[in-house]
Structures are given as C-alpha cells and as structure tokens.
Coordinates of C-alpha atoms in Angstrom, one line a residue:
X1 CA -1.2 2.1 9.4
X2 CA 2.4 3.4 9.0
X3 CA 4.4 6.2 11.0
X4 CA 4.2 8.8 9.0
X5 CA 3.2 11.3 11.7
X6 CA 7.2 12.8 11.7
X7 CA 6.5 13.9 8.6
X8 CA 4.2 16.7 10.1
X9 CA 2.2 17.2 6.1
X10 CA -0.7 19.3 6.7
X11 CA -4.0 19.5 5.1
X12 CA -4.5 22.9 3.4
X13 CA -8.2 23.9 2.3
X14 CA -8.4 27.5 0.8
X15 CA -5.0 28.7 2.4
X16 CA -6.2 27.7 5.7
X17 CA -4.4 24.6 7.8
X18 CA -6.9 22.4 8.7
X19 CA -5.4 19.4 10.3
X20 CA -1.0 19.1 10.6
X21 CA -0.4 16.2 10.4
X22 CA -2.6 15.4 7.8
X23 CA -4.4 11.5 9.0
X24 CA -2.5 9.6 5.3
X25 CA -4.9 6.8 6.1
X26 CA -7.7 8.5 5.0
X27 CA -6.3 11.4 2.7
X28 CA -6.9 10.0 -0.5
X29 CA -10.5 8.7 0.3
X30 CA -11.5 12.7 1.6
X31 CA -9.9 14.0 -2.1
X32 CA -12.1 11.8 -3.5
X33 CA -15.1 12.9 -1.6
X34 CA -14.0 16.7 -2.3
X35 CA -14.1 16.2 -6.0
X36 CA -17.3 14.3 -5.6
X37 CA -18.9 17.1 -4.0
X38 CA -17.9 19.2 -6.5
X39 CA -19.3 17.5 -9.3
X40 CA -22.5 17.8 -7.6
X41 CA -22.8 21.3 -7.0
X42 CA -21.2 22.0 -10.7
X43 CA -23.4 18.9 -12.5
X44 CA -25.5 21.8 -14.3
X45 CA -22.9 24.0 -15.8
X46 CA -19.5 23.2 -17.5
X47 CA -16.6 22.8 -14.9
X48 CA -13.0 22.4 -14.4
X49 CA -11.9 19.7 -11.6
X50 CA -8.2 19.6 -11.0
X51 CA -7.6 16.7 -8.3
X52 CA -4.1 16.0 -7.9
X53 CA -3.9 13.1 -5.3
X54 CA -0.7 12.9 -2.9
X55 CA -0.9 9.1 -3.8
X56 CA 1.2 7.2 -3.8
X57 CA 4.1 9.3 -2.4
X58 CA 5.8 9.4 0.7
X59 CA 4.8 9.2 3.8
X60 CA 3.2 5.6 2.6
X61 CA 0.3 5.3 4.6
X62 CA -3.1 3.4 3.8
X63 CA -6.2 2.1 5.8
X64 CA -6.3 -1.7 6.4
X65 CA -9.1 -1.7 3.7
X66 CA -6.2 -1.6 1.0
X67 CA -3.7 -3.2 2.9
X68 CA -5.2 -5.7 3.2
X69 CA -5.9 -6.2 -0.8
X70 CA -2.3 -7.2 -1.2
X71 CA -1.2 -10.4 1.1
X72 CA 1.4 -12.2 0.5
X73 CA 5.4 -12.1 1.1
X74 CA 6.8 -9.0 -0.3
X75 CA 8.9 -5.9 1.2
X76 CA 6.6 -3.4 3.7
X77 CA 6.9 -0.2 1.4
X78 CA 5.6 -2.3 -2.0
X79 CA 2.2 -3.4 -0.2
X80 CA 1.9 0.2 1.1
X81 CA 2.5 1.4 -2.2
X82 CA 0.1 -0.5 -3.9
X83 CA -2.5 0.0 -1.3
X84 CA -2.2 4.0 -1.8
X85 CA -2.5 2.7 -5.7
X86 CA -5.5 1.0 -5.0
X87 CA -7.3 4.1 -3.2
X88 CA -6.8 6.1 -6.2
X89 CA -8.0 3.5 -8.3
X90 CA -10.8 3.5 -6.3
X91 CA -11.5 6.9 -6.2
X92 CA -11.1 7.4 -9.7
X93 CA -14.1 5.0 -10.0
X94 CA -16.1 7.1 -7.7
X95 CA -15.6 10.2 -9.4
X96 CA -16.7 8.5 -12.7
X97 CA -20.0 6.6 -11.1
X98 CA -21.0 10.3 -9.8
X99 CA -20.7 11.4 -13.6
X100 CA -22.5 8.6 -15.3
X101 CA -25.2 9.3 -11.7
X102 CA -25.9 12.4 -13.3
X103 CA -25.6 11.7 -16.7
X104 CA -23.0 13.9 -17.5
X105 CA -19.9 10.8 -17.9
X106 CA -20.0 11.4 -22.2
X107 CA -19.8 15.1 -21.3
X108 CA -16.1 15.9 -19.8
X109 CA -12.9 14.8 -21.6
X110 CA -10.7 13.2 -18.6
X111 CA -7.4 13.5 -17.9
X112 CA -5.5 11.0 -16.2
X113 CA -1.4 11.6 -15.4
X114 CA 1.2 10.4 -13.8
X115 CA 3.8 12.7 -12.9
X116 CA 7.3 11.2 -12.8
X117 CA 8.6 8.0 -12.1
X118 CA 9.3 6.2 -8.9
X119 CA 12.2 7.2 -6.5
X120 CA 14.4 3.7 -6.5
X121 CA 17.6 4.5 -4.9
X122 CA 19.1 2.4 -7.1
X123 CA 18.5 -0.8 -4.9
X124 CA 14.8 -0.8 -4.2
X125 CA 16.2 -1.5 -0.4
X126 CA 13.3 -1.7 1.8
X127 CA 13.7 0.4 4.8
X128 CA 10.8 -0.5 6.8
X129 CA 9.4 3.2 6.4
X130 CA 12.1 5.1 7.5
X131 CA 12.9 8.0 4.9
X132 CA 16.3 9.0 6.3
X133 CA 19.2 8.9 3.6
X134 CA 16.4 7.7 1.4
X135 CA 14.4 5.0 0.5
X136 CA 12.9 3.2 -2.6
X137 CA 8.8 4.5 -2.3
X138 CA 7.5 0.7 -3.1
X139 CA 6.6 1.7 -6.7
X140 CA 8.7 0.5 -9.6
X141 CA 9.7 1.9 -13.0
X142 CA 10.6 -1.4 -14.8
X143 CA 11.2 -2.0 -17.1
X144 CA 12.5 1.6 -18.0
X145 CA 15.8 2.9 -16.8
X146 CA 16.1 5.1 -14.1
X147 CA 14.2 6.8 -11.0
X148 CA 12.3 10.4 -10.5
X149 CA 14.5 13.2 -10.5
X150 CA 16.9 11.9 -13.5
X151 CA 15.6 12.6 -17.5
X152 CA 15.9 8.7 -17.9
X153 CA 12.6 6.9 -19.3
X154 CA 12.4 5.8 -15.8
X155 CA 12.4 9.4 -14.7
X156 CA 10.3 11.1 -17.1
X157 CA 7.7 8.6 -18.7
X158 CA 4.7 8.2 -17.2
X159 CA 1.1 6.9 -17.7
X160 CA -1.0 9.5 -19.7
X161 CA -4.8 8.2 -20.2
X162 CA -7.6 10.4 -22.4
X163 CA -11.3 9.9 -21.9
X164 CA -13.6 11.5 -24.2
X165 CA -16.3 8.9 -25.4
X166 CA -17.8 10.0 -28.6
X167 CA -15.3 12.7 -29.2
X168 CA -12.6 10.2 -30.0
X169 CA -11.6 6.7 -30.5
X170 CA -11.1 4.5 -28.0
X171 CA -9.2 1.9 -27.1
X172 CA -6.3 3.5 -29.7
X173 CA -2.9 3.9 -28.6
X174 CA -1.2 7.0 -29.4
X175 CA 2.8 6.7 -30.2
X176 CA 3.7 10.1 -30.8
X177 CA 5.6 11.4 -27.5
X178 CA 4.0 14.4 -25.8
X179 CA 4.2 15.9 -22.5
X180 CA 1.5 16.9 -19.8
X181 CA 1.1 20.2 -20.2
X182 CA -1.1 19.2 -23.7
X183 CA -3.8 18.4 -21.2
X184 CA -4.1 22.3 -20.3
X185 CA -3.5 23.8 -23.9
X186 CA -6.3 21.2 -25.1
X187 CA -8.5 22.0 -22.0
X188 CA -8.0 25.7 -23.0
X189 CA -8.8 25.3 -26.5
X190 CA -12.5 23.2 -26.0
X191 CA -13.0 26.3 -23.4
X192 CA -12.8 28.5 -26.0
X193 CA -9.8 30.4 -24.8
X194 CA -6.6 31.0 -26.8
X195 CA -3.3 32.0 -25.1
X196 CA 0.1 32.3 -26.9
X197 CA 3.1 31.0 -25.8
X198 CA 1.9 27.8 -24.4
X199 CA 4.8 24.7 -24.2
X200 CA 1.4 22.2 -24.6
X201 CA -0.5 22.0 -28.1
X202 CA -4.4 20.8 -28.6
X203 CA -4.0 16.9 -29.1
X204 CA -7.7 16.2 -29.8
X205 CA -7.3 16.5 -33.9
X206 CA -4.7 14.3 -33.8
X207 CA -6.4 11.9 -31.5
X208 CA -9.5 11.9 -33.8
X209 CA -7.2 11.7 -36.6
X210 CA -7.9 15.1 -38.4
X211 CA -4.2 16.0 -38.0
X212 CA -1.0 13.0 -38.9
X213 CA 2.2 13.5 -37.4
X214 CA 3.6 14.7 -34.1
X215 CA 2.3 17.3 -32.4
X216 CA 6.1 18.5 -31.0
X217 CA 8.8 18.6 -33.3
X218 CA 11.4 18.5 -30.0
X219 CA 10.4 18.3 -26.8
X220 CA 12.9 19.5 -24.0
X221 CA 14.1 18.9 -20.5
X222 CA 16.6 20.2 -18.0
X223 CA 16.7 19.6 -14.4
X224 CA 19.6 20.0 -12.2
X225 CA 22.8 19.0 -13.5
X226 CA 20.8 17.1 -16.3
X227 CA 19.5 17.9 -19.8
X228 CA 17.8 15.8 -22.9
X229 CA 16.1 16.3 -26.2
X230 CA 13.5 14.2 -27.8
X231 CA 13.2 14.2 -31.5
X232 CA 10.9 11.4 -33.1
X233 CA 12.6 8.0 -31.9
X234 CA 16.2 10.1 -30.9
X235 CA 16.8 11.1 -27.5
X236 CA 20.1 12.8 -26.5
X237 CA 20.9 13.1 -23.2
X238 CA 23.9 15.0 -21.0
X239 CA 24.7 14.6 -17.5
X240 CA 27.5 13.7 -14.9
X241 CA 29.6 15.2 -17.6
X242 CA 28.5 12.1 -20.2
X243 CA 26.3 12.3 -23.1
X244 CA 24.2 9.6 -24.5
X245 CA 22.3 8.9 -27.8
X246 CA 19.4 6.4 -27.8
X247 CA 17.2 5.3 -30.4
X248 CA 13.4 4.6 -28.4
X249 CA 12.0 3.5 -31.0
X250 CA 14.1 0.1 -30.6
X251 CA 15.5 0.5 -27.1
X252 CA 13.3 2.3 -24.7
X253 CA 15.0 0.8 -21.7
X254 CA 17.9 3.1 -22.6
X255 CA 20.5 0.0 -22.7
X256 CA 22.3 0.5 -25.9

C-alpha cells in the first residue's frame, strides 16, 4: 500500500462524489467490476463501454495481490507501476471471460489504448513516492525517446490493440501510423452514424485489406511550446526554438 491519501482523488459516479480520497488499492479492481456489470445488463442489445482506467498513473497504489507479483531488487515506484499494470491486465481478462460467458466475445470490436507515454523526468530517479518537483511514475518508454508531455516517440506512441475476431485478421501488424481518435470515427461508422469533420477515419477496410495505403496523409500535433508533423516515415518536429527531421522508418528512437 502506498501514501497516496495527500493526493485527495475522489471517486465520481454520475456527477456525484462518492468516496474523496478514492481507496487506489482497489480502484482498478471496482472499474472492472463496473464494466462487468454493465455487460450484463446490456448482453442482449448492442452497447458502447468506454472504461478508461486511472492505471497506472500517479498516485501509485496497488493491493499486495499485485505487489506481490513482482519480487525482486528494483526501485519502489517500478514494482508499483507494474502492479497497477498487472490489475488492468487482469481486468481486461475479466471483462473478456464475461463476454465469451455470454457468448457475445465474436460480437464487439475492442479497443485497447494507451494514452501517452511515461513521465521520466529525464533520470528515472526513484523518489520513494513522493511527487513533489516530480518524479519518474515507474513506467518506461524505452526504447523511444522522450517522456509524456513532449511530441517525442516517447511522448506520443503508444500501444494501440484491435479485436474483432472474424471481422479481421489477426495476429497482423499494421505499420501505417494513426492516431486514437480512429477508434471513435470507426466505432461511429459500424453504428451506423456518419458525422463530418471528424480528425479519426474508419480503419476496419484497411485492416481487412479492402483499402492499401494510409489512412492519414499527415497527422498533426501541437502542445505547449511544441509542434510536429508526421508524413509516411518523415516526422518534423519544432520546439525550445530547434527543429528536427527524422526519418522513423530507420530511426524511431529519434537519434539521428
């Protein structure tokens, strides 16, 4: 168990605090059971479950069940992190037995995201929980360069998993960069609804392999002082008055 009770997070269900702080230890695990619960009241009609765990963020926190998964000598914040890791993985198997329980697991296409890259503070300095000036989360970006909140690889590229058995291939990795927000304009589309001016496009023809090529001609980011383009294996990118011009397709750790 960690100290993350100064960070005073509370638990929000339908606008309503229901616990401040929010008990980390179990967070995770009572996500899971919501989106379990769910499922079952929704297992006879087509539904849309967003579950967007806190883990693993800070405050690290986990129950001794995942703790204690990970002995061995290494720095506090890592085995914390990769306990919280461990209670999503575990969750995310949950949520799939209670689909394939009701027969329904060939049914939904599943989304699976990351969404940015570990904080490192450069140093990876274990600060034995304590936040203050900052603090490397336990998680680790290598071998990519850079740490959330920076449009490095590091920063910016994440794990992106697609389930839709029988719908399309599996096991195929898919090299064409993309961005999250496909998963709602392909969501959208399968629904049946068609809006305009959405940044994501519907991946699934070019996951079946309907539609060559890549699905953005550029994609964009800005954030803070930062900004980057990504065309094919070119990536420009400006900040801290600098510009760089890396070629991904050779050098995604950005070194060159």
């Amino acid at each position: 168990r960690s100290d993350y009770t100064k960070f005073n997070v509370p638990l929000i269900e339908n606008g309503t605090v229901i616990e401040q702080p929010a008990d980390q230890n179990t967070i995770t695990y009572r996500y899971t059971q919501k989106a379990v619960d769910f499922i079952k009241a929704n297992k006879e009609r087509p539904f849309f479950l967003y579950l967007a765990y806190f883990a693993p963020h800070v405050p690290l926190a986990s129950s001794k069940l995942f703790v204690d998964r990970f002995p061995g000598e290494m720095p506090t914040r890592r085995r914390y992190a990769l306990a919280m890791i461990s209670s999503v993985d575990d969750g995310v198997g949950r949520i799939m037995d209670r689909l394939k329980l009701y027969g329904i697991d060939e049914n939904p296409i599943i989304f699976f995201i990351g969404d940015n890259g570990a904080p490192l503070k450069l140093t990876m300095e274990d600060q034995s929980m304590k936040i203050k000036g900052g603090a490397w989360d336990g998680s680790k970006n290598t071998p990519l360069n850079g740490e959330k909140g920076m449009l490095a690889e590091g920063g910016i590229r994440v794990p992106f998993l697609i389930s839709w058995p029988g719908r399309i291939p599996a096991g195929q990795i898919y090299d064409q960069p993309i961005i999250a927000l496909v998963a709602s304009a392909t969501a959208l589309h399968l629904a049946g609804v068609e809006v305009d001016g959405l940044d994501g496009v519907n991946l699934i023809p070019y996951l079946s392999g309907e539609v060559d090529g890549s699905p953005h001609e550029m994609l964009y980011w800005r954030w803070l002082g930062q900004s980057a383009i990504r065309k094919g294996r070119w990536k420009y990118l400006r900040g801290a008055g600098r510009e760089y011009l890396f070629d991904l397709d050779d050098d995604k750790e950005e070194r060159k």
